[in-house]
Short mmCIF file of C-alpha atoms and ligand atoms in Angstrom, two decimals:
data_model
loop_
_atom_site.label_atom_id
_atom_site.label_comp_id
_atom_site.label_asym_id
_atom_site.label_seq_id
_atom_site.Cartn_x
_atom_site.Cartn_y
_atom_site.Cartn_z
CA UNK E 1 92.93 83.15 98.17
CA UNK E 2 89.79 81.65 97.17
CA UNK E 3 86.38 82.75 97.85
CA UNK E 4 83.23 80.41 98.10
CA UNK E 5 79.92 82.30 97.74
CA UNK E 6 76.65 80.98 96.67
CA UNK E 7 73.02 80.58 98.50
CA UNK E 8 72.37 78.84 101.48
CA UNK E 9 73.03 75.33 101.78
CA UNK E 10 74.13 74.21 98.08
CA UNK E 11 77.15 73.29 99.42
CA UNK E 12 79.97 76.17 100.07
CA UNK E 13 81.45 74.81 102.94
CA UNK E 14 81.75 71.41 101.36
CA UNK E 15 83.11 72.48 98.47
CA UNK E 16 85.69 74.89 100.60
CA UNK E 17 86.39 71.94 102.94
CA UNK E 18 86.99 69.77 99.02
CA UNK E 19 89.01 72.30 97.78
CA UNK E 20 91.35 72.68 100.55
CA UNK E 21 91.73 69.24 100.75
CA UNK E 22 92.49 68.72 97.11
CA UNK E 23 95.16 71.86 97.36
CA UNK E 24 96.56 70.24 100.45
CA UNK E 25 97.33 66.72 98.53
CA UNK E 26 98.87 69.23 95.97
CA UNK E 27 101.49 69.78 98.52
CA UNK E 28 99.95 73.24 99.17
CA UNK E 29 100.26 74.30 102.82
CA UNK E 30 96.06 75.49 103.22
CA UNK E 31 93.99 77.32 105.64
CA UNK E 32 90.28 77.21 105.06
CA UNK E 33 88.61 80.26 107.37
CA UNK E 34 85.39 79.94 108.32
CA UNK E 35 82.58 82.81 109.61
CA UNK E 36 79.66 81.25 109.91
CA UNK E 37 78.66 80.61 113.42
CA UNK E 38 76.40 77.55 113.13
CA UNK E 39 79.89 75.73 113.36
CA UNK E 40 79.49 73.69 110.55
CA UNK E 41 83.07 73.75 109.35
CA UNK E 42 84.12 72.30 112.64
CA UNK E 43 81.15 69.65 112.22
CA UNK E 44 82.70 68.73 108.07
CA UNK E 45 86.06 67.97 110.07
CA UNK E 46 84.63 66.57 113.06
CA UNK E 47 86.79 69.14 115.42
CA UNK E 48 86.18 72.23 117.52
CA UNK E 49 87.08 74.98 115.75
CA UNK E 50 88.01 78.71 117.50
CA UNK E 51 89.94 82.07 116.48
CA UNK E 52 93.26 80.01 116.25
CA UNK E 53 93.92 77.99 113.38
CA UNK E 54 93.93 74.54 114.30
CA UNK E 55 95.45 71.53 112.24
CA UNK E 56 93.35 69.14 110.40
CA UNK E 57 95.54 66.96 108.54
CA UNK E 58 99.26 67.85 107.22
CA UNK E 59 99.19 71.26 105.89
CA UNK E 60 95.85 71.78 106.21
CA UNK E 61 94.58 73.98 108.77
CA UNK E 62 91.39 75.41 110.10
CA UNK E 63 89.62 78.17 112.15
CA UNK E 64 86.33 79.73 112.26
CA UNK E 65 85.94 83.77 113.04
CA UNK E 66 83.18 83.57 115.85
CA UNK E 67 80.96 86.79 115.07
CA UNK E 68 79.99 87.29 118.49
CA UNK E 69 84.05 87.43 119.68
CA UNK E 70 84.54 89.84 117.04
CA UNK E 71 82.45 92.03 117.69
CA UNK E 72 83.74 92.31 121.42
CA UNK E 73 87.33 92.81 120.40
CA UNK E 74 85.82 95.21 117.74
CA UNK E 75 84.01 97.28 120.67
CA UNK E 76 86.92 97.06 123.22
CA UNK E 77 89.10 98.30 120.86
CA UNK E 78 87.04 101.30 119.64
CA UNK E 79 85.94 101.83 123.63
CA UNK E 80 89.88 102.09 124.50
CA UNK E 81 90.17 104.36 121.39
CA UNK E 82 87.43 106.53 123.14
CA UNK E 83 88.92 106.62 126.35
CA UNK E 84 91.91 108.67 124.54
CA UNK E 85 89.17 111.28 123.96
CA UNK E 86 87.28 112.03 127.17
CA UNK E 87 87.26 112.55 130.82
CA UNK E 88 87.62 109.22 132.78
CA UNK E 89 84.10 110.67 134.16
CA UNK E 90 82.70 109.86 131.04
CA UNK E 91 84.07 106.16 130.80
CA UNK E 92 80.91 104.74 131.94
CA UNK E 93 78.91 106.59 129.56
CA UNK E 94 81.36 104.89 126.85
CA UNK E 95 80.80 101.32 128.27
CA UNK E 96 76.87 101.84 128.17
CA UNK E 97 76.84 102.65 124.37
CA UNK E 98 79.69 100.14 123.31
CA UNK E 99 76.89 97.50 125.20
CA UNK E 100 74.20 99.32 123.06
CA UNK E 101 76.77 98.95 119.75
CA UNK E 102 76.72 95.02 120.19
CA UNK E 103 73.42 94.74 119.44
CA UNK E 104 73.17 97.71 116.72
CA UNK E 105 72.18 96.29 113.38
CA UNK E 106 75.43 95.91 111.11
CA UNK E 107 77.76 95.77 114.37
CA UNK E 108 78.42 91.66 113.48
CA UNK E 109 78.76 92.45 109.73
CA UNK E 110 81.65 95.44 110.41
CA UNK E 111 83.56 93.19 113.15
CA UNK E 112 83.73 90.52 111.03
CA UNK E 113 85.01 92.83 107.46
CA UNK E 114 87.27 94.20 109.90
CA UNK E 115 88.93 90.49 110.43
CA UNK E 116 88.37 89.58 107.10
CA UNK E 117 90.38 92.70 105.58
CA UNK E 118 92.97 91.88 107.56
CA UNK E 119 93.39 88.84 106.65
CA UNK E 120 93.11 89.25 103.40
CA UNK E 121 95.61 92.65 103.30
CA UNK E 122 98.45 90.69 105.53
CA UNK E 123 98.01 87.20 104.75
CA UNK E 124 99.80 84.80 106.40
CA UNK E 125 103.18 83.66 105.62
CA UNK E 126 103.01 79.96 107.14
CA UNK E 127 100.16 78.99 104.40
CA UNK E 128 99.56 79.39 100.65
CA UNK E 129 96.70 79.42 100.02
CA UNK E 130 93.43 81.15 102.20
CA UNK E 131 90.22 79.66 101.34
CA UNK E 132 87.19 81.92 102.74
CA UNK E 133 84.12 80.00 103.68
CA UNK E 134 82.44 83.26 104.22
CA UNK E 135 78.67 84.31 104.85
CA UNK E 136 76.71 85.17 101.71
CA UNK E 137 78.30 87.05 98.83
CA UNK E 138 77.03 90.34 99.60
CA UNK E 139 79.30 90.66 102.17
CA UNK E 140 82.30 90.52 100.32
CA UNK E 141 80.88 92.60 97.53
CA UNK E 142 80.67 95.54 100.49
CA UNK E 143 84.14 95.05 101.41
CA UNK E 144 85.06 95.92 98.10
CA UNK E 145 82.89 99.38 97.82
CA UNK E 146 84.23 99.92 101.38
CA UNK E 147 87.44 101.87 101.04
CA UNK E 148 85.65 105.01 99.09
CA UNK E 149 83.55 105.00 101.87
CA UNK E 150 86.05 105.02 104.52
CA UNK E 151 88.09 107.28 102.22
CA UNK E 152 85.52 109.70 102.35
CA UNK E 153 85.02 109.39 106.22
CA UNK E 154 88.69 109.75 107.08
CA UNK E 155 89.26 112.61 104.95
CA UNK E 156 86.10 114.12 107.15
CA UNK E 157 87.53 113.20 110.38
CA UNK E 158 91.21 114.18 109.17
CA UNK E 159 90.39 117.72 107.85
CA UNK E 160 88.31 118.33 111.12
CA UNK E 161 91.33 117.48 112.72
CA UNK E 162 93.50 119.31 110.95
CA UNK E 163 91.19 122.30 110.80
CA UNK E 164 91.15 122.14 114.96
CA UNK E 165 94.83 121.87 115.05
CA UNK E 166 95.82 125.26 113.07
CA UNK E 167 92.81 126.73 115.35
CA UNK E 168 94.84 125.57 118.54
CA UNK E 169 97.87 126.72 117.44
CA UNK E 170 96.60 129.80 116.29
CA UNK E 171 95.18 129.87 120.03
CA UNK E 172 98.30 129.02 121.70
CA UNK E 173 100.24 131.67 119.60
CA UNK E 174 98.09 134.10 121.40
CA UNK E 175 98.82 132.31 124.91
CA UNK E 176 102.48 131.35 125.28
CA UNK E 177 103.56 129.14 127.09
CA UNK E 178 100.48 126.72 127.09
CA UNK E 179 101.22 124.24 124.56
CA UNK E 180 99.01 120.98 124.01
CA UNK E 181 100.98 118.44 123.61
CA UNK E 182 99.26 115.52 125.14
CA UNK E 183 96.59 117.11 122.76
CA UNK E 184 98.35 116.90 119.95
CA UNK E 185 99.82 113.46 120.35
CA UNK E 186 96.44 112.20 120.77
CA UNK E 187 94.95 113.48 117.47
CA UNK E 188 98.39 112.16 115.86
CA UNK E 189 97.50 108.49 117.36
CA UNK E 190 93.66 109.03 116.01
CA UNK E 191 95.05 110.06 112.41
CA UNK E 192 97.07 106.61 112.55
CA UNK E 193 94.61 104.67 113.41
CA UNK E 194 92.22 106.13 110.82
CA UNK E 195 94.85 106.17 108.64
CA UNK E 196 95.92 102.34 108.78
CA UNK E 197 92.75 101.14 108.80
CA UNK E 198 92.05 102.74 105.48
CA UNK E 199 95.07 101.27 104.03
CA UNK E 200 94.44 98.03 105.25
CA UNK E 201 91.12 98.48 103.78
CA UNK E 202 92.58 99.66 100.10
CA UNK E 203 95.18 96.73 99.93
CA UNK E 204 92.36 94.19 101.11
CA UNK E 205 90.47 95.14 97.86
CA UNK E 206 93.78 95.28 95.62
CA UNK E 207 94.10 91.84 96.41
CA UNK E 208 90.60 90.85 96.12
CA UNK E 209 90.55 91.90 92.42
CA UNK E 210 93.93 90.70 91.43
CA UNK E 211 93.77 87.73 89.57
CA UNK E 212 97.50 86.33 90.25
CA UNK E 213 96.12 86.55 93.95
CA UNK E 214 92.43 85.58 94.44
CA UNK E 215 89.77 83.93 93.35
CA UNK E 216 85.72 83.67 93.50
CA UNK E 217 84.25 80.15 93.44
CA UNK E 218 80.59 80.09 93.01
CA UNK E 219 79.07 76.91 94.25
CA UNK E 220 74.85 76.62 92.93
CA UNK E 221 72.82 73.81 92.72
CA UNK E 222 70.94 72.74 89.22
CA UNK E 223 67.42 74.80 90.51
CA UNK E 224 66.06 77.77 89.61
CA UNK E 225 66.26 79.87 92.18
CA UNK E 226 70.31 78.96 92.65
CA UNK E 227 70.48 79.94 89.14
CA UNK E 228 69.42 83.34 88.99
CA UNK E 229 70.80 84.17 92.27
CA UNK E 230 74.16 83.18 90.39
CA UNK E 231 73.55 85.21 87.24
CA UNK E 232 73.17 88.22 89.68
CA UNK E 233 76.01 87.47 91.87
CA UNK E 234 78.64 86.84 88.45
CA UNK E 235 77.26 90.39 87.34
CA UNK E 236 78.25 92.10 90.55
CA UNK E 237 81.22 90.25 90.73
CA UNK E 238 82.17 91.46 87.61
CA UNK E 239 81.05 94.93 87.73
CA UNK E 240 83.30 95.20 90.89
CA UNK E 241 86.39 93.23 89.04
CA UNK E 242 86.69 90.63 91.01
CA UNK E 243 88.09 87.17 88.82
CA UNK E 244 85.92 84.32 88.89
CA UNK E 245 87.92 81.03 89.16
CA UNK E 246 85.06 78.92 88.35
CA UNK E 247 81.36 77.57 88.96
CA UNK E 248 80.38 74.43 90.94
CA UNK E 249 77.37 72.91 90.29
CA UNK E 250 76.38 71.17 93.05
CA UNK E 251 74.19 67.83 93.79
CA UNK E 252 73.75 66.89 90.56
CA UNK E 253 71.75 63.65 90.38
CA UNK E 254 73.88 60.59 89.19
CA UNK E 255 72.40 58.40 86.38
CA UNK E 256 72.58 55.65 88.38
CA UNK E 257 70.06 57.24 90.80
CA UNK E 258 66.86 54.83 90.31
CA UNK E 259 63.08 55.71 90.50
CA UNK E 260 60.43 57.11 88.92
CA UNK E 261 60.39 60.54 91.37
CA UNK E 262 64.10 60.31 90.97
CA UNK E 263 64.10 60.25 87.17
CA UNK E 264 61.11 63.06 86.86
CA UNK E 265 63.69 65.39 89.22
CA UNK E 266 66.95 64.33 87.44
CA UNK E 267 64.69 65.46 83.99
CA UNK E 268 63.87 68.99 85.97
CA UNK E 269 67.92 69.44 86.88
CA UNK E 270 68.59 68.60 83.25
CA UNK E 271 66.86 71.50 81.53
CA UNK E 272 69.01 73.79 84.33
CA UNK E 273 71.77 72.27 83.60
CA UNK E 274 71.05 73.00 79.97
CA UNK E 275 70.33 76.67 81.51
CA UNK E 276 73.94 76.89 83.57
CA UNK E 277 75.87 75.36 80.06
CA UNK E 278 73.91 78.55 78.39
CA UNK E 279 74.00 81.20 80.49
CA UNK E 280 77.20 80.44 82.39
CA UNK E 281 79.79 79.38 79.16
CA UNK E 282 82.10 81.95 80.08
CA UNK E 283 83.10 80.50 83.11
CA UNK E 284 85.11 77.53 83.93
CA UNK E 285 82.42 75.07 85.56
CA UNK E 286 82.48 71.33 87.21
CA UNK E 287 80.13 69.60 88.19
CA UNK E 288 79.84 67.25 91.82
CA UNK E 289 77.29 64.67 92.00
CA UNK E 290 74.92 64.47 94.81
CA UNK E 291 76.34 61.97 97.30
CA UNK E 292 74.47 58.96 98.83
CA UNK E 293 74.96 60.38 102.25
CA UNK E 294 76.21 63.35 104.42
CA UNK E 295 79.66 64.46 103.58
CA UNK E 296 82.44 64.29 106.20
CA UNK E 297 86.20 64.49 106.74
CA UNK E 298 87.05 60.72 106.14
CA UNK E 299 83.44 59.98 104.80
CA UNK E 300 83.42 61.31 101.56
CA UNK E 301 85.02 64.52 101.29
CA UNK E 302 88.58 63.12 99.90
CA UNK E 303 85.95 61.37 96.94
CA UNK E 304 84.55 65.22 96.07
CA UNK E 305 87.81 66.05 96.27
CA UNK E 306 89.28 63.83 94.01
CA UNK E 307 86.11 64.42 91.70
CA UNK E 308 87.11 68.12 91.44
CA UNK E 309 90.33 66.86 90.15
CA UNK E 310 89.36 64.63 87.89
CA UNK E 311 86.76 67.16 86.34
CA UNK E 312 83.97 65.78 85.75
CA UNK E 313 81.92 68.68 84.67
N1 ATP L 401 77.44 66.69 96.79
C1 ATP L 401 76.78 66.48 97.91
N2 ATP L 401 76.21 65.30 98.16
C2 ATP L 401 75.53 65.07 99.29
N3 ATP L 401 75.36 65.97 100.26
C3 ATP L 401 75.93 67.17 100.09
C4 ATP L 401 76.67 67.50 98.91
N4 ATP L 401 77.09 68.77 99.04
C5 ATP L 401 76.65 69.22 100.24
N5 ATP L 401 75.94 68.26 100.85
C6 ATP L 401 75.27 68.35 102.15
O1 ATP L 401 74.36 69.45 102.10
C7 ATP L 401 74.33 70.13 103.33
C8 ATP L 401 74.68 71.60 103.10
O2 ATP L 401 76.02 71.70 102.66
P1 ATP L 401 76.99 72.87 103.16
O3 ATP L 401 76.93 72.99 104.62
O4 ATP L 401 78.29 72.64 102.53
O5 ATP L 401 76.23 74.10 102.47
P2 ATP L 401 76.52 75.65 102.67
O6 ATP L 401 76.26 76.31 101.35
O7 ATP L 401 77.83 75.87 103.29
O8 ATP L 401 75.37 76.03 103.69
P3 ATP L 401 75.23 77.42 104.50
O9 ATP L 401 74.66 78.39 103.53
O10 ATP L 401 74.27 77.05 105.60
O11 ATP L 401 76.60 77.77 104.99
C9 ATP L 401 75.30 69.41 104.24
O12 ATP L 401 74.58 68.54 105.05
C10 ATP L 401 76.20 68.67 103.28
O13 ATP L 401 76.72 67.46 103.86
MG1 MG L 402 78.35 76.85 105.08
#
């Protein structure tokens, strides 16, 4: 799995789209996944991209996570869970708040982790390689602090439950004869559910920081800004353990780019270049030149691709 993170607009979904492109003329059966819901994956490949994986080119594949559709599967499923739990009188009580939930701040941001956990915990066997296109980097980083979290949540809920349970039963001793078990199959079903998503949760982040599995690309551009975002991002990635694959540096200005303005901004990308070489030696890094025009499927991705493999940086 690879990961492309970086700050708006230098270029991750290019570089994803490049990547995947490259891997796929490597005879590697890809799937680039996209979450961003500006559509612009589906606008680098000129198609319409949905939930379902959709074929670009041989072995390449694509989809794109729509936030908005996650978060309504997210909600129906946690409003069905509910329904386990109370009086059908209270249904429409449960409807009103999961239409409140959609809207709640962070409601987008779970749905989607949700997805992307599973994803990344059960990967699919039909490809080889998963390239994320995902939204900014933080959001990965809070996948990863995620399962202590949740460990600490489901431990609440379970002890609660089991706490409850050895009350009933303590009740029911006392009552013969009136034994719970629609009750207790219920609270079984909850500690399942609580249960596997936890796990799924726990093996989403043992993959994320095993090296013979994944991989973070950071994509910048030669600017300050892009720079020190990137020295912040590499620490947290680090701090967290997840391995870096590599750097791309992003829109660098070719020599051959004429003109006086041209020339005084190549001269400012030079001394961050000089800054990246410095700051950034520990990590593998190429470099992709900034391209006369818009980059598209058939109009110049395959030459970025073929640029990252002939490593130019
Ligand atoms: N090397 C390049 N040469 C020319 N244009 C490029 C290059 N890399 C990216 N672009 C263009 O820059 C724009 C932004 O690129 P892209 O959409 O890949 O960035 P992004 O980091 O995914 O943005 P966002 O943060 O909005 O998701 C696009 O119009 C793309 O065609
Ligand atoms: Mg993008």
């Amino acid at each position: 799995m690879i990961f492309c993170g970086g700050k708006g607009g230098v270029g991750k979904t290019t570089v994803a789209a490049a990547l995947a492109l490259l891997a796929t003329q490597r005879g590697r059966r890809v799937r680039i996944v996209s979450t961003d819901p500006a559509h612009s994956l589906g606008d680098l490949l000129e198609t319409r991209l949905d939930h379902r994986p959709r074929r670009v080119a041989a072995g390449f594949e694509a989809m794109e996570i729509d936030p908005e559709q996650a978060v309504q599967t997210y909600l129906d499923e946690v409003a069905g869970r509910l329904r386990d739990y109370v009086k059908p009188a209270l249904y429409g009580e449960i409807d009103r708040q999961m239409a409140q939930a959609r809207h709640a701040p962070g409601a987008m941001e779970a749905a989607l982790l949700e997805q992307v956990a599973r994803m990344i915990s059960e990967p699919p066997d039909e490809v080889d390689l998963l390239i994320f296109d995902t939204a900014p980097t933080g959001h990965t980083l809070r996948l990863l602090s995620l399962p202590e979290a949740m460990a600490a949540w489901t431990d609440g809920l379970l002890g609660q439950q089991r706490h409850s349970e050895a009350v009933g039963r303590a009740f029911r001793g006392l009552l013969p004869g009136q034994a719970d078990t629609a009750g207790d199959e219920r609270r079984a079903k909850l500690a399942r559910t609580l249960e596997g998503r936890r796990q799924c949760f726990l093996k989403a982040r043992e993959r994320l920081v095993d090296a013979s599995h994944s991989g973070f690309v950071l994509v910048l551009v030669p600017e300050r800004l892009p720079v020190t975002e990137t020295a912040r991002t590499l620490d947290s990635l680090v701090d967290f353990k997840v391995p870096i694959a590599g750097l791309v540096i992003n829109q660098v200005l070719p020599d051959q780019a004429e003109g006086q303005f041209l020339a005084g901004r190549r001269q400012v990308q030079e001394t961050h270049l000089a800054d990246i070489e410095r700051r950034f030696a520990r990590w593998p890094r190429l470099h992709l030149p900034l391209q006369r025009e818009d980059v598209r499927i058939g109009k110049g991705l395959e030459h970025l691709a073929a640029l990252l493999e002939s490593n130019p940086g």
